[in-house]
Short mmCIF file of C-alpha atoms in Angstrom, two decimals:
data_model
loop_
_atom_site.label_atom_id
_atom_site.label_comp_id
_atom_site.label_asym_id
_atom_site.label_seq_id
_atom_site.Cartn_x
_atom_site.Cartn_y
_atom_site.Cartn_z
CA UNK A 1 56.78 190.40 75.50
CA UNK A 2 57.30 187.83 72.35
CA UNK A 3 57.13 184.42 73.56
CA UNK A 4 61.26 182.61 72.90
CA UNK A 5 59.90 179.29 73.45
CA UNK A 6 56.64 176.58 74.23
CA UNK A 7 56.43 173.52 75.34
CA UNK A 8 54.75 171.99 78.15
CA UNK A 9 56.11 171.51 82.32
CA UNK A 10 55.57 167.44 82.73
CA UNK A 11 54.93 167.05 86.33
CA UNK A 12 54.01 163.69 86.82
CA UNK A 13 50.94 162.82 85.50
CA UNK A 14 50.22 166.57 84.51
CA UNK A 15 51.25 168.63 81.57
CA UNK A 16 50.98 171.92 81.50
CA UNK A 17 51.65 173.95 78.00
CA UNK A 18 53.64 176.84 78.51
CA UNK A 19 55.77 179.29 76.85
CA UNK A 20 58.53 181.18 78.09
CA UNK A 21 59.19 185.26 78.32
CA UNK A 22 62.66 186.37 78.22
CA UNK A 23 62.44 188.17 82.34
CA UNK A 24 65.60 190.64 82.15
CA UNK A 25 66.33 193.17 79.78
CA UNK A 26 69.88 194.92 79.83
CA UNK A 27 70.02 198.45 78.91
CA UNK A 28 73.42 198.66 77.33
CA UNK A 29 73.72 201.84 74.84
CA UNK A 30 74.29 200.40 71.47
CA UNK A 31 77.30 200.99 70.02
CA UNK A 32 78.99 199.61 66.51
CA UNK A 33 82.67 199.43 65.44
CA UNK A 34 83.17 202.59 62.47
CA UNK A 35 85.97 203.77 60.80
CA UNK A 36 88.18 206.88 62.69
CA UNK A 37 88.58 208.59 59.61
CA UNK A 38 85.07 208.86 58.20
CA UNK A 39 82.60 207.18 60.80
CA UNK A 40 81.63 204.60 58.38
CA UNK A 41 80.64 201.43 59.35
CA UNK A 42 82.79 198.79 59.69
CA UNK A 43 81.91 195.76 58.31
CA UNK A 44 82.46 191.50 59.78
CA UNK A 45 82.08 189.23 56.23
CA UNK A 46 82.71 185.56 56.37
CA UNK A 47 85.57 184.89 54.37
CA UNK A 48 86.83 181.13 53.64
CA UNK A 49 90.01 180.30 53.80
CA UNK A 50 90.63 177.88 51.66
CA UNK A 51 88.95 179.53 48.45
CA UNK A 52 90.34 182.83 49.14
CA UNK A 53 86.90 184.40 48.47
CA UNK A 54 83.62 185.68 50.69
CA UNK A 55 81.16 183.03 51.62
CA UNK A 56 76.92 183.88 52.46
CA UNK A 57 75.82 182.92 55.59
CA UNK A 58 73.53 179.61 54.35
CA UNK A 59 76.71 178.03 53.10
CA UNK A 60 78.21 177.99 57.19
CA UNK A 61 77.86 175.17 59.07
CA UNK A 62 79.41 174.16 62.38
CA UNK A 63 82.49 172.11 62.61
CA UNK A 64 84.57 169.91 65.23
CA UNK A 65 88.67 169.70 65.09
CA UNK A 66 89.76 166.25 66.12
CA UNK A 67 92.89 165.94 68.13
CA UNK A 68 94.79 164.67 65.16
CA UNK A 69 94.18 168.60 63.22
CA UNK A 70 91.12 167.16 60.60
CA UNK A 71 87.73 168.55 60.51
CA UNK A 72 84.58 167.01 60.35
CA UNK A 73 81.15 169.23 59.50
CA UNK A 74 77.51 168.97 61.37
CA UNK A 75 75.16 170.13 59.71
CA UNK A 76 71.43 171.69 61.39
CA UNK A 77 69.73 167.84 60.45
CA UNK A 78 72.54 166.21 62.86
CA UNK A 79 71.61 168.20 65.91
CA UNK A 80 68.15 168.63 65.33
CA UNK A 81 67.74 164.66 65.41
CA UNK A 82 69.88 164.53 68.85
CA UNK A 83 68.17 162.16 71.25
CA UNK A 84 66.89 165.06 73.85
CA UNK A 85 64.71 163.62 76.04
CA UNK A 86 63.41 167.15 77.59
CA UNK A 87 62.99 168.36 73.74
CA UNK A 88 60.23 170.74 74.27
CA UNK A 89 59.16 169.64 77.69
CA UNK A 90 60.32 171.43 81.14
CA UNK A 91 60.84 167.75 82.92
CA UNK A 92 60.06 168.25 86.53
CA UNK A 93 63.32 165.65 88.28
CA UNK A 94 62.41 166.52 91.88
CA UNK A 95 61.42 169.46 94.66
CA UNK A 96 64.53 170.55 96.77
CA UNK A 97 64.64 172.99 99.42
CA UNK A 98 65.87 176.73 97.44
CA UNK A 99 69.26 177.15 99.86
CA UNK A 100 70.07 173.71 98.24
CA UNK A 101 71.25 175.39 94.83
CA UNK A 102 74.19 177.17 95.09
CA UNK A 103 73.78 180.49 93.29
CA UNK A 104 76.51 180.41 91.72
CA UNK A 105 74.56 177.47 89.12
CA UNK A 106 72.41 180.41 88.56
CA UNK A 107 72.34 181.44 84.60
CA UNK A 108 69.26 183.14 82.76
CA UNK A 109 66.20 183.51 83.98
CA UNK A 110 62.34 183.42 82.21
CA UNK A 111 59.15 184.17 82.85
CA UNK A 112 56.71 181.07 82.49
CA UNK A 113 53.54 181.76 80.98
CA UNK A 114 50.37 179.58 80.54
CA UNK A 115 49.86 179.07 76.81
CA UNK A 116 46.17 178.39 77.02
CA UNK A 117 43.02 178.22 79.08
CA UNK A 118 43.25 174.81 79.58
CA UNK A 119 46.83 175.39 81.90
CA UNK A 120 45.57 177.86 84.25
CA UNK A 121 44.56 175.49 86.77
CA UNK A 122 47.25 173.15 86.89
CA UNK A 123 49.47 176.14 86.95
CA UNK A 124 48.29 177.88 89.33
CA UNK A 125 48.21 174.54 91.29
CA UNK A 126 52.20 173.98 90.97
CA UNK A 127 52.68 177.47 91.50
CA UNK A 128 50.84 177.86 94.99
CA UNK A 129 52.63 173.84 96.18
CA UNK A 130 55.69 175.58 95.86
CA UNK A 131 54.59 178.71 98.03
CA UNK A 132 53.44 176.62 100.23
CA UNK A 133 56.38 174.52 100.75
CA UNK A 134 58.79 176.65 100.18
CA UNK A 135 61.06 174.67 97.88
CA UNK A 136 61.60 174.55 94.00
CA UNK A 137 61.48 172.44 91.35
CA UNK A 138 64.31 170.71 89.87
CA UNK A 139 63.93 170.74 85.46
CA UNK A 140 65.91 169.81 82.80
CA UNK A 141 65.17 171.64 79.17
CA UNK A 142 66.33 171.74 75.64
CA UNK A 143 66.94 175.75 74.85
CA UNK A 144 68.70 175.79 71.38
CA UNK A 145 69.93 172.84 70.57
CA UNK A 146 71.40 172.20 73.93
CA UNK A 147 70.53 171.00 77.39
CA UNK A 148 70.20 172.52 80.25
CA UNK A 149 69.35 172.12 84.06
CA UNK A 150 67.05 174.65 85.36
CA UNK A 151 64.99 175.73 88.26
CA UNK A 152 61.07 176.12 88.34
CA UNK A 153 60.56 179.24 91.38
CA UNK A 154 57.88 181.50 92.02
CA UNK A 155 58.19 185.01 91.70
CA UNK A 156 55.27 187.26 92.78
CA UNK A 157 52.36 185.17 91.16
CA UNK A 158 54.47 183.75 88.18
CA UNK A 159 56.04 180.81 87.75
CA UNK A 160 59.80 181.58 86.58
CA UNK A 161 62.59 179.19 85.09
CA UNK A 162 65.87 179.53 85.95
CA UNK A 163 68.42 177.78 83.91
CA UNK A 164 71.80 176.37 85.91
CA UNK A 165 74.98 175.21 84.74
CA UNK A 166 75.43 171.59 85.67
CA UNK A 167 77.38 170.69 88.85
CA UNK A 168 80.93 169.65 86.85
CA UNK A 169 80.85 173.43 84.93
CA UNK A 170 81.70 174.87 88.36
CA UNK A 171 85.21 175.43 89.11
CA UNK A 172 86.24 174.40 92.80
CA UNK A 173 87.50 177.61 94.68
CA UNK A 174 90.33 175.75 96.02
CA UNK A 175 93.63 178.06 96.01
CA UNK A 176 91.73 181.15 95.91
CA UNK A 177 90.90 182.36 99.79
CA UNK A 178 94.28 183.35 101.45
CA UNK A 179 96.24 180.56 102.88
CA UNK A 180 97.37 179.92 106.43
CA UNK A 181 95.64 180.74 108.99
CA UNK A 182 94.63 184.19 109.81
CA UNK A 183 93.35 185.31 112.96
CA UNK A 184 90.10 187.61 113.34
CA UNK A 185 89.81 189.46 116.65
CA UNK A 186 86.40 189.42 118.22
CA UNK A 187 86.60 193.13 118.60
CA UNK A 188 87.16 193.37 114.60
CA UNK A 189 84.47 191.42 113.89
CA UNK A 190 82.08 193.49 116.26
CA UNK A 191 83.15 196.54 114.28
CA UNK A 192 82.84 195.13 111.19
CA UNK A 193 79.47 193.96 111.91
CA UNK A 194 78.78 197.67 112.88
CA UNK A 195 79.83 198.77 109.81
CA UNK A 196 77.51 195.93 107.94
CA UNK A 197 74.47 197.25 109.92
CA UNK A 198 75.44 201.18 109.15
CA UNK A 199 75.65 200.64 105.49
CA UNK A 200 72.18 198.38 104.84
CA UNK A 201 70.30 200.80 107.38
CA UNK A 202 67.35 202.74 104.40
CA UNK A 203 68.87 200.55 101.73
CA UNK A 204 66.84 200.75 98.55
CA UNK A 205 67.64 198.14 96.16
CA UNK A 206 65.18 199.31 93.56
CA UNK A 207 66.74 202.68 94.08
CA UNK A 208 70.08 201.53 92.20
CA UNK A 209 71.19 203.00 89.00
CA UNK A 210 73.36 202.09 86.14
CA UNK A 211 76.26 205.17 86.33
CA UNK A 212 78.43 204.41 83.71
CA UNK A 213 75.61 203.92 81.42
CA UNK A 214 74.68 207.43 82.26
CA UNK A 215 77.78 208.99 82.61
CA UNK A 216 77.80 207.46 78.30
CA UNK A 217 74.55 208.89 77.55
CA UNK A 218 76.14 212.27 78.95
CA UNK A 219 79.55 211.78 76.63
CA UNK A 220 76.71 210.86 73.28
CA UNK A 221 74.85 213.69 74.11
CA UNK A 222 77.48 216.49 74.02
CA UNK A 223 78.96 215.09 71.17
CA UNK A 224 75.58 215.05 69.30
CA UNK A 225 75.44 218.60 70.27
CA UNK A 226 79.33 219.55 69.73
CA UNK A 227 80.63 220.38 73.39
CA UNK A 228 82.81 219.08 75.37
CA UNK A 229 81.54 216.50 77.29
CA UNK A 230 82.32 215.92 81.28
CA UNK A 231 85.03 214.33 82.68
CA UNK A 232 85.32 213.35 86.24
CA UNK A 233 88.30 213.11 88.33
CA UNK A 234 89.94 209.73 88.47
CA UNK A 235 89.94 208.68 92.22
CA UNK A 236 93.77 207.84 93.54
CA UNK A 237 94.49 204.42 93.17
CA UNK A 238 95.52 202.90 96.55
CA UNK A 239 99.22 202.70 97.00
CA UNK A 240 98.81 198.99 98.73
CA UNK A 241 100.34 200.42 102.20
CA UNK A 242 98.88 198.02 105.16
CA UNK A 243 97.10 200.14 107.52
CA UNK A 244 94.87 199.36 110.88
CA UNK A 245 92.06 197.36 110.53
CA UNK A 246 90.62 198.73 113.45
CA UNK A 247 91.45 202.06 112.33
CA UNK A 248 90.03 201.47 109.03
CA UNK A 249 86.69 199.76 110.00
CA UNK A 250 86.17 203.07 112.45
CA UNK A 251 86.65 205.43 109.65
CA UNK A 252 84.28 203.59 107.43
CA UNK A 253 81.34 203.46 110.01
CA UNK A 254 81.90 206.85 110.38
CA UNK A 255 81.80 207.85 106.55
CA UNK A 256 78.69 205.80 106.42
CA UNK A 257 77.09 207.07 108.57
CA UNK A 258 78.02 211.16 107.09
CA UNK A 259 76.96 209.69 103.54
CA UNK A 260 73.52 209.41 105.30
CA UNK A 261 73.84 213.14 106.71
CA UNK A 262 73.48 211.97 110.28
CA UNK A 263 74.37 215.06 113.10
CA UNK A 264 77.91 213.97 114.06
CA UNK A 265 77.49 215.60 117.80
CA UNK A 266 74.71 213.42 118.04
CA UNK A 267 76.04 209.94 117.05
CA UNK A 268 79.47 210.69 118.45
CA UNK A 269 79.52 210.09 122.13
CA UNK A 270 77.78 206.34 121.69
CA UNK A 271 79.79 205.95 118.65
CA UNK A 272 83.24 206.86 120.33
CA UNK A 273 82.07 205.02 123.75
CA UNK A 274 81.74 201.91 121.51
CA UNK A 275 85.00 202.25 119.53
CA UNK A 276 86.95 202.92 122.77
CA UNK A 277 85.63 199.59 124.42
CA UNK A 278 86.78 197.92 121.27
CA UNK A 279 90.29 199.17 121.54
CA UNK A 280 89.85 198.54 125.48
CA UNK A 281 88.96 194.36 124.26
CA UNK A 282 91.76 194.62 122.24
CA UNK A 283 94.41 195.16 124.70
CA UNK A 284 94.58 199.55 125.21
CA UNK A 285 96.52 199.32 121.50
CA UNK A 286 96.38 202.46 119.37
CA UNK A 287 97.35 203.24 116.11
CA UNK A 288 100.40 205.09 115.22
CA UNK A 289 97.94 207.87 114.45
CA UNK A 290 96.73 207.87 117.75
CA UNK A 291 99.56 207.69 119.58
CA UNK A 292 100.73 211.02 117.74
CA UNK A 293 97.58 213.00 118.17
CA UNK A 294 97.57 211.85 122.11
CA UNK A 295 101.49 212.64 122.12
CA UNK A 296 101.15 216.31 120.93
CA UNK A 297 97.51 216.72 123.23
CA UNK A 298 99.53 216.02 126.24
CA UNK A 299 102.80 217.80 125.45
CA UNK A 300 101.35 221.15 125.68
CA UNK A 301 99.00 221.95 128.66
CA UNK A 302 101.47 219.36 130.83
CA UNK A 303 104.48 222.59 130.47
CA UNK A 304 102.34 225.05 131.20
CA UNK A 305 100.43 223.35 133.98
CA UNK A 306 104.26 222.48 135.50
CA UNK A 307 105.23 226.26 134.95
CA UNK A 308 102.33 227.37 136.41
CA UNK A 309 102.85 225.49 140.03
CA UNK A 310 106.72 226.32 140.14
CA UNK A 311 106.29 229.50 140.20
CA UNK A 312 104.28 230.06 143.02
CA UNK A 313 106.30 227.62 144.70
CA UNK A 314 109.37 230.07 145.21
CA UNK A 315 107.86 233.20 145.73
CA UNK A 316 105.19 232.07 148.33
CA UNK A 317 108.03 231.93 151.28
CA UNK A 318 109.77 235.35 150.61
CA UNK A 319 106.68 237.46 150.77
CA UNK A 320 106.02 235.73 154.10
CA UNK A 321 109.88 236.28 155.53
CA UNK A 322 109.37 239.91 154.02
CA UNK A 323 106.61 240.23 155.78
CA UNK A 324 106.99 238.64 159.25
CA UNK A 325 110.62 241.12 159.20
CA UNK A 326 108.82 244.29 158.03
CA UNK A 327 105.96 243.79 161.41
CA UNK A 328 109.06 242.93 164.06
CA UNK A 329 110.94 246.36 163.00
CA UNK A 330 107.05 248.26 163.52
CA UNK A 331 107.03 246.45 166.73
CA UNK A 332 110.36 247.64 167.60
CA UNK A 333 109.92 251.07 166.92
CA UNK A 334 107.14 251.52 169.41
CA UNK A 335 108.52 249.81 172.65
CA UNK A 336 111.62 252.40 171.67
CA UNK A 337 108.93 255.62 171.17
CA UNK A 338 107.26 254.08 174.39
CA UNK A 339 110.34 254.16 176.68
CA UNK A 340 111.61 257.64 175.65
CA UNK A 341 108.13 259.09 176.44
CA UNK A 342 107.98 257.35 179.70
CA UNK A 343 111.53 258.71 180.65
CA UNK A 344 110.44 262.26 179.70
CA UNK A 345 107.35 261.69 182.22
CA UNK A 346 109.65 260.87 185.00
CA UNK A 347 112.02 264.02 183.98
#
């Protein structure tokens, strides 16, 4: 790495010379503007207005428009000789706890680097006081030509510098949350922590990618090699229709957790234990979904089971009067064969 700027962290009594490392490094394909036609390149000149002609770049200079429409020039001698106190030095203000800065204030980071032997000592003695209390350091610096509040952190073993926008470049985020007051059932927010603990369960943050800057390199690639290059199916854009929260936040644990390629007979007799206690907490209230699946469940087996006990109902007495008539007329028939034999006896 090629060093963007030295100085020296005053901290106190002690100075320190460092120089600072640019840490991140975005891995945006380059691309430039060309011409449809032909593919040339297309060209940005500076062009003055007034003279109606092209200008080189050592004749611009910066300028200010006053409210009343004039101009007035600075040229690189004004702001070089502005009074910057922190010119070249990382001036240590104070040592705040870290949840003190808001992360929004959080702009560009760099990698602080000793810039001789000399530093090592005092560096590494900043470096392990803020380990061991657990707080940061509060700068200011001059980064070209202009001013800026920053953070002194450890990262690993290195010191890093994080610059921060100053408190009044914030914008308040008042008007932006919904208004009124909206209420969050305790059974919703037991789900949705469910769903919060599903989803960061094996999470790999170095593991990320950048897929659109893949999905480019495919598109350069084919046309460097005159195919076609892929297209994916556009996902369906939601129609804004309001649906169950409840619903929703069920469906989402369960997606999670089939992203993962957990057994679904497995998970789903805890998992649909737990849902149904949440919809028990929230009053036995089902979604219009559910109430049609349970509708058409019960409709069927309910006529059959109904058919099935009529029937036997009715038929049940006549085969017993059938039968209790058919045994009297056998019963019948032999006192009569009886009698006429006895009488025959007597004959």
């Amino acid at each position: 790495m090629r060093a963007t700027w030295k100085g020296a962290i005053s901290f106190g009594l002690v100075t320190i010379p460092v120089q600072l490392f640019t840490a991140a490094q975005e891995h945006d394909v380059p691309l430039h503007q060309v011409h449809e036609e032909d593919g040339s390149r297309v060209r940005m000149r500076r062009f003055c207005e007034a003279e109606d002609k092209e200008i080189p770049y050592s004749e611009v200079t910066k300028g200010y428009e006053a409210p009343d429409g004039s101009t007035i020039t600075l040229s690189d001698d004004d702001l070089a000789d502005l009074p910057l106190p922190s010119k070249k030095v990382i001036d240590v203000l104070a040592f705040v706890d870290a949840d003190t800065i808001d992360p929004l204030m959080f702009s560009k980071a760099y990698y602080v680097g000793s810039s001789d032997r000399t530093a090592s000592k005092p560096y590494a003695l900043l470096r392990d006081a803020l380990i061991e209390s657990g707080q940061i350091a509060v700068t200011k610096i001059a980064l070209r030509s202009r001013e800026s509040l920053a953070v002194l952190r450890v990262h690993e073993d290195t010191l890093v510098l994080q610059t921060c926008l100053w408190p009044d470049e914030v914008r308040p985020a008042a008007g932006v949350a919904p208004e009124g007051d909206v209420t969050v059932r305790p059974q919703e927010l037991k789900m949705a922590k469910s769903l919060m603990d599903t989803l960061s369960e094996d999470f790999d943050l170095s593991a990320m990618r950048d897929e659109y800057q893949e999905a480019l390199q495919q598109v350069i690639e084919a046309r460097l090699q005159g195919v076609e290059p892929p297209h994916e199916r556009e996902a369906a854009p939601s129609d804004g229709t309001v649906i169950d929260l409840m619903a929703a936040l069920e469906n989402s644990v369960r997606a999670a957790k089939g992203t993962r390629g957990e057994d679904a007979e497995e998970e789903g007799e805890g998992e649909d234990a737990e849902i149904h206690t949440l919809r028990a907490g929230k009053g036995g209230k089902k979604s219009a979904a559910e109430k049609s699946t349970a509708a058409k469940k019960s409709s069927g087996p309910k006529k059959s089971t109904a058919a099935s006990k009529k029937t036997p109902a009715k038929k049940t007495p006549a085969k017993k009067t059938a039968a209790k008539k058919t045994a009297a007329k056998k019963t019948t028939a032999k006192k009569t064969a009886a009698k006429k034999t006895t009488k025959r006896a007597s004959a």
